[in-house]
Tab-separated table of C-alpha atoms in Angstrom:
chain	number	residue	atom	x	y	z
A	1	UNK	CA	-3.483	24.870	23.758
A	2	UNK	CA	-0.371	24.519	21.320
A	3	UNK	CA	-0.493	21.600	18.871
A	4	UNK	CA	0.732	18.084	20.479
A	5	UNK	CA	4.179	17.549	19.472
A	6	UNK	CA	3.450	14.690	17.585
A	7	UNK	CA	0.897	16.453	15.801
A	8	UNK	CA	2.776	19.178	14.749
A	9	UNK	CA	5.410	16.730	13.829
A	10	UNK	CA	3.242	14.964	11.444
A	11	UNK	CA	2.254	17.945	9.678
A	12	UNK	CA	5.508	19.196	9.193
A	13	UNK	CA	6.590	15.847	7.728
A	14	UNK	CA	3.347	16.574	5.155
A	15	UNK	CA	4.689	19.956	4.071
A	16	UNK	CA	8.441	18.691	3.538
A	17	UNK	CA	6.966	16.406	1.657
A	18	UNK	CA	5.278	18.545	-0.529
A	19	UNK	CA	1.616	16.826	-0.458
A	20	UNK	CA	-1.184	18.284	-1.905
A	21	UNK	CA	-4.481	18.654	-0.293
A	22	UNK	CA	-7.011	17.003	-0.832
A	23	UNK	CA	-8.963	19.569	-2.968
A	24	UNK	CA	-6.196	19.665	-5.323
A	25	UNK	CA	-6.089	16.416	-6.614
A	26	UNK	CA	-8.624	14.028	-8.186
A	27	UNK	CA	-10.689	11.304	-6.993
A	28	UNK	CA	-8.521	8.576	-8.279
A	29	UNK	CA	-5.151	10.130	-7.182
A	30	UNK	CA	-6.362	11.247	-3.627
A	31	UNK	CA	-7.791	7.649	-3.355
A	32	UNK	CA	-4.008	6.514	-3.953
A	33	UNK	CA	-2.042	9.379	-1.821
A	34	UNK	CA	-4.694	8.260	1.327
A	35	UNK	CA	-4.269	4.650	1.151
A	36	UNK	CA	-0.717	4.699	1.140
A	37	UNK	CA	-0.385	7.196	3.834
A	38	UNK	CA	-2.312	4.999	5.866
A	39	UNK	CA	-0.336	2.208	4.722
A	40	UNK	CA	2.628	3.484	5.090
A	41	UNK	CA	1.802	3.368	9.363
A	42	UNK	CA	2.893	0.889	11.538
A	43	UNK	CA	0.047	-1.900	11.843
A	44	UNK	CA	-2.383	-2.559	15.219
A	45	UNK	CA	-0.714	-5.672	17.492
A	46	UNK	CA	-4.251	-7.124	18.258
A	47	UNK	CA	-4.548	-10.805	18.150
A	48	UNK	CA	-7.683	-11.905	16.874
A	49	UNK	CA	-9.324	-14.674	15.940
A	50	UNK	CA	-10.260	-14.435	12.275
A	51	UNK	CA	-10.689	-11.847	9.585
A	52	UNK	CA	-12.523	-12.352	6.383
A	53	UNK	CA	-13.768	-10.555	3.544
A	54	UNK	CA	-17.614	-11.480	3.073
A	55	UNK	CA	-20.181	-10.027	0.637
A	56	UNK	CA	-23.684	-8.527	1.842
A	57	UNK	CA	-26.629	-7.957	-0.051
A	58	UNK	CA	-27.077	-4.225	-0.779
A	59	UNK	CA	-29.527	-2.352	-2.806
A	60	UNK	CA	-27.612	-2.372	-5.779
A	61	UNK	CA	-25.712	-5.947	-5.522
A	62	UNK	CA	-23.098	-7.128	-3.184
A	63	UNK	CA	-21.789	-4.870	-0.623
A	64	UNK	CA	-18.051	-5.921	0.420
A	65	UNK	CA	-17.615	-6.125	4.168
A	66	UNK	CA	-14.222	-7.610	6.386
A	67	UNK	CA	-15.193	-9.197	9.537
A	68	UNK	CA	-13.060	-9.301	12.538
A	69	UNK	CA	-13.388	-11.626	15.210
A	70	UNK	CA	-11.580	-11.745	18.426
A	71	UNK	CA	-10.305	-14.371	20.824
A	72	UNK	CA	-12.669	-15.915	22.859
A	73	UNK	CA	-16.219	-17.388	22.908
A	74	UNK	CA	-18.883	-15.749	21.347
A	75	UNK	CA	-21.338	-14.547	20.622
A	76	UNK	CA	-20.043	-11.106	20.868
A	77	UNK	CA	-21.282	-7.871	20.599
A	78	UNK	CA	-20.566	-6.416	17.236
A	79	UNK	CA	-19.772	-2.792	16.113
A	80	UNK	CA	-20.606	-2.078	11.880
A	81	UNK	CA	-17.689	0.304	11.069
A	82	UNK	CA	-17.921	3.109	8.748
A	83	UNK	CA	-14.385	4.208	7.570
A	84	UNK	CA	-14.112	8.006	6.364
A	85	UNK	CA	-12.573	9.711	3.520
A	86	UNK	CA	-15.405	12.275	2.692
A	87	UNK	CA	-17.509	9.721	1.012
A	88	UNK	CA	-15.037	9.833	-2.162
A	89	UNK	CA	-12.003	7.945	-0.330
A	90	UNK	CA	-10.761	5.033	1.711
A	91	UNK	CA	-11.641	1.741	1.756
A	92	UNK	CA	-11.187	-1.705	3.636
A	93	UNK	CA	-7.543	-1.841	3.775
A	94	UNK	CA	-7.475	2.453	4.201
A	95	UNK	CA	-8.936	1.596	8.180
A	96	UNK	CA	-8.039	-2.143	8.516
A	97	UNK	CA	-5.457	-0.876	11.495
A	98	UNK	CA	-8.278	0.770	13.197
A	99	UNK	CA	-11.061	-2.128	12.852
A	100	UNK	CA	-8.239	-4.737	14.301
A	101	UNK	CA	-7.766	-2.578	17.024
A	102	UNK	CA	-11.170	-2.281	17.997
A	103	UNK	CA	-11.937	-5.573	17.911
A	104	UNK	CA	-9.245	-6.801	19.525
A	105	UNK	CA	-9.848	-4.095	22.424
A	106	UNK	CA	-13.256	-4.590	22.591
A	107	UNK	CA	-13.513	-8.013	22.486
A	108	UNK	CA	-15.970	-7.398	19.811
A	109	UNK	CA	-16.832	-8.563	16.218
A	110	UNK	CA	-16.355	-5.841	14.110
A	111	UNK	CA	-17.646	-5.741	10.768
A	112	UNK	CA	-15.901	-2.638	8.059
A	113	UNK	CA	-18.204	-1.738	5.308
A	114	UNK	CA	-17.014	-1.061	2.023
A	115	UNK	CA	-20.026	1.099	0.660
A	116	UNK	CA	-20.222	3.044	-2.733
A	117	UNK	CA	-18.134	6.190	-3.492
A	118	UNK	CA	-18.780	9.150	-4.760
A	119	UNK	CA	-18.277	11.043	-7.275
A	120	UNK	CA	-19.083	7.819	-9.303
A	121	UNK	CA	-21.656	6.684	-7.159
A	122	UNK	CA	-23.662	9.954	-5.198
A	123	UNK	CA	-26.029	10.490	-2.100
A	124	UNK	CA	-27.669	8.458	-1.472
A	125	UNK	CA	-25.882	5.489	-2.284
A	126	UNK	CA	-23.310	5.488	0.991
A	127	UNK	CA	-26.268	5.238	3.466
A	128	UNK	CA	-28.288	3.103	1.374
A	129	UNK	CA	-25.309	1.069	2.058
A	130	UNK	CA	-24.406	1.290	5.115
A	131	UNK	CA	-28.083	0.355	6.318
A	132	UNK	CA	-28.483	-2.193	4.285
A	133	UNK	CA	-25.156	-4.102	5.998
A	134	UNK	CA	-26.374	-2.839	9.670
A	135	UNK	CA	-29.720	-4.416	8.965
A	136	UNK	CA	-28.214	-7.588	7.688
A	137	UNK	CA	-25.727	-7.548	11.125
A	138	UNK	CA	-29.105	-7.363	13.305
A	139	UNK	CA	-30.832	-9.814	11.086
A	140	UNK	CA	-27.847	-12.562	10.865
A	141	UNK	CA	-25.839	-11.614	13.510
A	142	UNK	CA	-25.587	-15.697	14.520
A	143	UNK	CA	-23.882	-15.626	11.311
A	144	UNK	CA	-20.724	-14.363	12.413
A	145	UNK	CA	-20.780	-15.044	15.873
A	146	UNK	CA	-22.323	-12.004	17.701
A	147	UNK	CA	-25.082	-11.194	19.203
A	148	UNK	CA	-28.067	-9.281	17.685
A	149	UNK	CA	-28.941	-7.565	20.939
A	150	UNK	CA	-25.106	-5.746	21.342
A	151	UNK	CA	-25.282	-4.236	17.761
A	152	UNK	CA	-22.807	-0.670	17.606
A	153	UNK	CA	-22.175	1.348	14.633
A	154	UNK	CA	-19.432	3.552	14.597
A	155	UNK	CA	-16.864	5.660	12.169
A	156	UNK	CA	-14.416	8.217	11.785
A	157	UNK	CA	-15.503	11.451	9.660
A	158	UNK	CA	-17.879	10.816	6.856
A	159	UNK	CA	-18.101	7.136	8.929
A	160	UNK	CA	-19.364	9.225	11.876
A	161	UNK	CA	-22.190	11.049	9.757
A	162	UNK	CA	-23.025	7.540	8.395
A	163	UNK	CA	-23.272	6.135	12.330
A	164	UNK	CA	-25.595	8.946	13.349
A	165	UNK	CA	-27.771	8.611	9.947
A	166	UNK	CA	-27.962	4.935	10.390
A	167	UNK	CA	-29.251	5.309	13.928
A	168	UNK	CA	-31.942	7.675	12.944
A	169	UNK	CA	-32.945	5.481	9.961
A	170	UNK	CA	-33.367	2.050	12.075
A	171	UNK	CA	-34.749	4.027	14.276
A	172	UNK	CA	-38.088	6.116	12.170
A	173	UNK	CA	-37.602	2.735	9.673
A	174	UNK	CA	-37.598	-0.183	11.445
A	175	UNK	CA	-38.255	0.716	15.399
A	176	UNK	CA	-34.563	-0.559	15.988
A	177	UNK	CA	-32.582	1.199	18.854
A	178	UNK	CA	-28.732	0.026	18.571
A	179	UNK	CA	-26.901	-0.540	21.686
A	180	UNK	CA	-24.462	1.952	21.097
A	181	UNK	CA	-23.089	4.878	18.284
A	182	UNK	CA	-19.319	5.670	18.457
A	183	UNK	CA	-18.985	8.880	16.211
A	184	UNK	CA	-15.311	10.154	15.624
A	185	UNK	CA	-14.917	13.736	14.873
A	186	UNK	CA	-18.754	13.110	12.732
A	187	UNK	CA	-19.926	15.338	9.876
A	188	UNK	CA	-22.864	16.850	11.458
A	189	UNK	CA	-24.484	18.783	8.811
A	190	UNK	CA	-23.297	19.739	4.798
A	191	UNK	CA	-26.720	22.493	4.889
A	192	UNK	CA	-23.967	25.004	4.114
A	193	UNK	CA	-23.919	26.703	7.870
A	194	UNK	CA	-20.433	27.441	9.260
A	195	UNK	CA	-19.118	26.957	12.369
A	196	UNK	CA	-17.101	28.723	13.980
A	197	UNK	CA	-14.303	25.821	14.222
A	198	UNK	CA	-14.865	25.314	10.514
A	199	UNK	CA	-13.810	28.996	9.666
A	200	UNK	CA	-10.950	29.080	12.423
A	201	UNK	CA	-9.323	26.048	11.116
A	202	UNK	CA	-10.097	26.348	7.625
A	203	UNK	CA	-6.209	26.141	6.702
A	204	UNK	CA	-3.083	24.205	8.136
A	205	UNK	CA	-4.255	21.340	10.079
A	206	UNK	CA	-4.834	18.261	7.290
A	207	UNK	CA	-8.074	18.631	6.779
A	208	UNK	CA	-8.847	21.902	4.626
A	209	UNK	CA	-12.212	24.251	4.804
A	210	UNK	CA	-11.474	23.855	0.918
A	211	UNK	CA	-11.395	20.194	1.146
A	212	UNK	CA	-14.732	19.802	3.175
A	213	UNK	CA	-16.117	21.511	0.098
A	214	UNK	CA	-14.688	19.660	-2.543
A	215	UNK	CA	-15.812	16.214	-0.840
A	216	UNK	CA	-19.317	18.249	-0.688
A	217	UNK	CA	-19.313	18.722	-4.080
A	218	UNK	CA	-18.661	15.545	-5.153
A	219	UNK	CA	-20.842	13.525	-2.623
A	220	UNK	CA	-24.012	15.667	-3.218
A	221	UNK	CA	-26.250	15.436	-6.459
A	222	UNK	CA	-27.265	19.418	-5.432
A	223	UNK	CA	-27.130	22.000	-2.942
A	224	UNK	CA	-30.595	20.643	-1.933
A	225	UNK	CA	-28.966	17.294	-0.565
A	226	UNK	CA	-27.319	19.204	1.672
A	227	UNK	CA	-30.584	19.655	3.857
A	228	UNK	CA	-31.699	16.102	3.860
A	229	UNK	CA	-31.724	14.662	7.165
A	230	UNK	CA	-29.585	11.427	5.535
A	231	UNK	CA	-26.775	14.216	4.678
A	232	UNK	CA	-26.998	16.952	7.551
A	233	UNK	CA	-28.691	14.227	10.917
A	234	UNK	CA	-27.826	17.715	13.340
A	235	UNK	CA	-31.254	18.694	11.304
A	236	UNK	CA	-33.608	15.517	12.483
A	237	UNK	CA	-36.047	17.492	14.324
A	238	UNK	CA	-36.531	14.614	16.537
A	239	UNK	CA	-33.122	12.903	18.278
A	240	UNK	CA	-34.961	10.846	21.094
A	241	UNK	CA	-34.792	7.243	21.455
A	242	UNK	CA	-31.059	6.826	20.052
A	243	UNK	CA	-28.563	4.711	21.035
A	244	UNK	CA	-25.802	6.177	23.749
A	245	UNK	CA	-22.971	7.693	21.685
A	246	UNK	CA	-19.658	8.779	22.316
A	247	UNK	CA	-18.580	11.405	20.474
A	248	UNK	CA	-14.516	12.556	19.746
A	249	UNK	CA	-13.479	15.895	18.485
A	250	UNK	CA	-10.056	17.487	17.999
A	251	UNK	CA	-9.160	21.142	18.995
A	252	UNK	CA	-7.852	21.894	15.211
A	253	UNK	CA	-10.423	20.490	13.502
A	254	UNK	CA	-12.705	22.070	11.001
A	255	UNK	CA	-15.337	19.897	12.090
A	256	UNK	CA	-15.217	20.212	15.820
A	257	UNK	CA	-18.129	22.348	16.678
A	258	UNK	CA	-20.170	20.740	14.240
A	259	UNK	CA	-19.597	17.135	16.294
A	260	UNK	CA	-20.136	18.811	19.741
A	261	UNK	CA	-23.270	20.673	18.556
A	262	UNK	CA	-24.698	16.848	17.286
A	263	UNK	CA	-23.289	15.715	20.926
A	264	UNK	CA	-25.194	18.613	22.672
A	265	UNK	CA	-28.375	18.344	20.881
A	266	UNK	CA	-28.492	14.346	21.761
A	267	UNK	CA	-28.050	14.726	25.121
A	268	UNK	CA	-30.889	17.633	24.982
A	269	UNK	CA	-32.940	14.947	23.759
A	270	UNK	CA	-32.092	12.619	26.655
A	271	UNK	CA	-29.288	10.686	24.535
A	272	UNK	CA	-26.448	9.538	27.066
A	273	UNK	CA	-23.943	11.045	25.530
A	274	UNK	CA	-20.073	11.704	26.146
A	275	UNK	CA	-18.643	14.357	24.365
A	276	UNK	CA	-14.755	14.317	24.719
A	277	UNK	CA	-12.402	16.980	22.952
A	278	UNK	CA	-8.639	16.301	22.240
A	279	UNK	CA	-6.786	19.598	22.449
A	280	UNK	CA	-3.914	19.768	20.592
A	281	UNK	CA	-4.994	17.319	18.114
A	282	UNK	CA	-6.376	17.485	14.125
A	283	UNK	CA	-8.844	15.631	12.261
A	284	UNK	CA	-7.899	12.152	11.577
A	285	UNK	CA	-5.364	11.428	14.661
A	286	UNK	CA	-7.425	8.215	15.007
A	287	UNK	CA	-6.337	6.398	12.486
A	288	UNK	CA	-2.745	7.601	13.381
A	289	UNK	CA	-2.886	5.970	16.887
A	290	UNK	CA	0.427	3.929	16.298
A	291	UNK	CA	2.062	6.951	16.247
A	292	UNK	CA	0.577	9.464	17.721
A	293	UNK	CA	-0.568	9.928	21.332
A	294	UNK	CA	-3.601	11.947	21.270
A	295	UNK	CA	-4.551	9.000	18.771
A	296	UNK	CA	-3.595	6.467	20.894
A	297	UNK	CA	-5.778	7.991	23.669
A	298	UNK	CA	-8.943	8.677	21.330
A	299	UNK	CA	-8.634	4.856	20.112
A	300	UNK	CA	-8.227	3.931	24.270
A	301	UNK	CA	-11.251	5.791	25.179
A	302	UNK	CA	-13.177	4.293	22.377
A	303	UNK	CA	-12.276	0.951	23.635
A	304	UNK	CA	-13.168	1.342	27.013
A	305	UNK	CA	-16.409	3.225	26.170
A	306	UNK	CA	-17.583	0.672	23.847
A	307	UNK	CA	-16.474	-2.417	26.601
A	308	UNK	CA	-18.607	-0.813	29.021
A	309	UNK	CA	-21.683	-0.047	26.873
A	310	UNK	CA	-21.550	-3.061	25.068
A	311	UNK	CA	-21.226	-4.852	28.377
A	312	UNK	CA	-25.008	-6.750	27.966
């Protein structure tokens, strides 16, 4: 179908504007143009209880985390968010919108990971993170109010790919099965394999063919990473015993097949898993939910998804 109109409205705001892609710029200035896009949106309404910035032990020192809590009495279930940005951008603040939604909808703690960066800090260092804080949820979860027996991971792009490698990890690691694994528009696999929605919409719809590869290239330590199961989770050769996951994908989006092949091969493996498709819509319309509706319906079904799984 044709792009929504608020999609196509966005991106021709972008090209009046005259900003660059992603692969054009550097680290440090693409960390800048993407946190004050984000910014620059109106903010989530939820009311919630509290929000504070604590630190987590991490493999190499502390790992900064923001913790929402909602209204009511706990303990809650809890959802460990992984924000995206290719694993070279975004940040707290770059997805704090999103994470106060959430938990506000859900009725959930949620708990936003700030882990490592590339190029400065490379594979393995975001997963390494991003179990380390999931761990520490399960292990402490009385900590913060929630309850170790409702624990979700989620995230948006690279945050998806970090969900699904974080399930397999507590999983073969530490005979954990999560309650639940909310991956938005996920990168599946970096083994170098096209799709066919990453060669259709390699141009014109945010998120660049070109810009997939420069995040590649500065997230990986070699082509070689790209066929570790930590990188590429589509390649597990095993995908039983997982937590239920909804999985989001937009029509125009270079990673779309890649997310609905992950989808399919989980519920091949007796996964319950929803696989939903936004027509009309582009990679990161998520995080745009305050102004745009296929966003506002992706964050809606999230919420309602996660309430009911997360339901104890």
């Amino acid at each position: 179908m044709p792009l929504h109109p608020h999609v196509e409205g966005l991106l021709n705001q972008m090209v009046a504007a005259g900003g660059k892609p992603f692969h054009a710029m550097s680290p440090q200035e693409c960390r800048q143009v993407f946190g004050g896009l984000l910014a620059s949106l109106p903010p989530s309404q939820a009311k919630l209880a509290n929000v504070a910035d604590r630190e987590v032990p991490g493999p190499a020192g502390p790992i900064a985390t923001r913790v929402y809590t909602p209204e009511g009495k706990g303990p809650f279930p809890v959802l460990v968010f992984f924000h995206g940005g290719g694993w070279v951008i975004g940040d707290l603040a770059s997805h704090d919108s999103v994470c106060r939604e959430l938990s506000g909808g859900v009725g959930a703690v949620v708990v936003s990971v700030a882990y490592r960066l590339a190029p400065e800090h490379k594979f393995p260092a975001a997963p390494d993170d991003c179990l380390a804080v999931t761990r520490w949820v399960v292990q402490n979860a009385g900590q913060i109010n929630a309850d170790a027996k409702r624990v979700a991971v989620g995230g948006d792009s690279a945050g998806g790919n970090l969900a699904a490698v974080v399930t397999q990890q507590l999983r073969d690691q530490d005979k954990i099965r999560l309650a639940a694994q909310l991956l938005i528009y996920p990168v599946a696999r970096l083994d170098g394999v096209a799709s066919k929605s990453l060669v259709e919409n390699a141009e014109g719809y945010l998120l660049q063919r070109a810009d997939m590869d420069w995040f590649r290239n500065h997230y990986l330590r070699s082509d070689a990473d790209g066929t570790d199961v930590r990188v590429s989770p589509i390649l597990a050769k095993d995908l039983s015993g997982l937590p239920p996951a909804l999985v989001q994908t937009c029509e125009f989006d270079p990673l779309r097949d890649e997310g609905e092949d992950y989808g399919k091969a989980l519920k091949a493996a007796g996964v319950p898993t929803v696989i939903s498709r936004y027509d009309g819509s582009i990679h990161a319309a998520f995080s745009f939910f305050t102004v745009m509706e296929p966003g506002r319906r992706m964050v809606d079904e999230a919420i309602r998804w996660l309430k009911e799984t997360l339901r104890g």
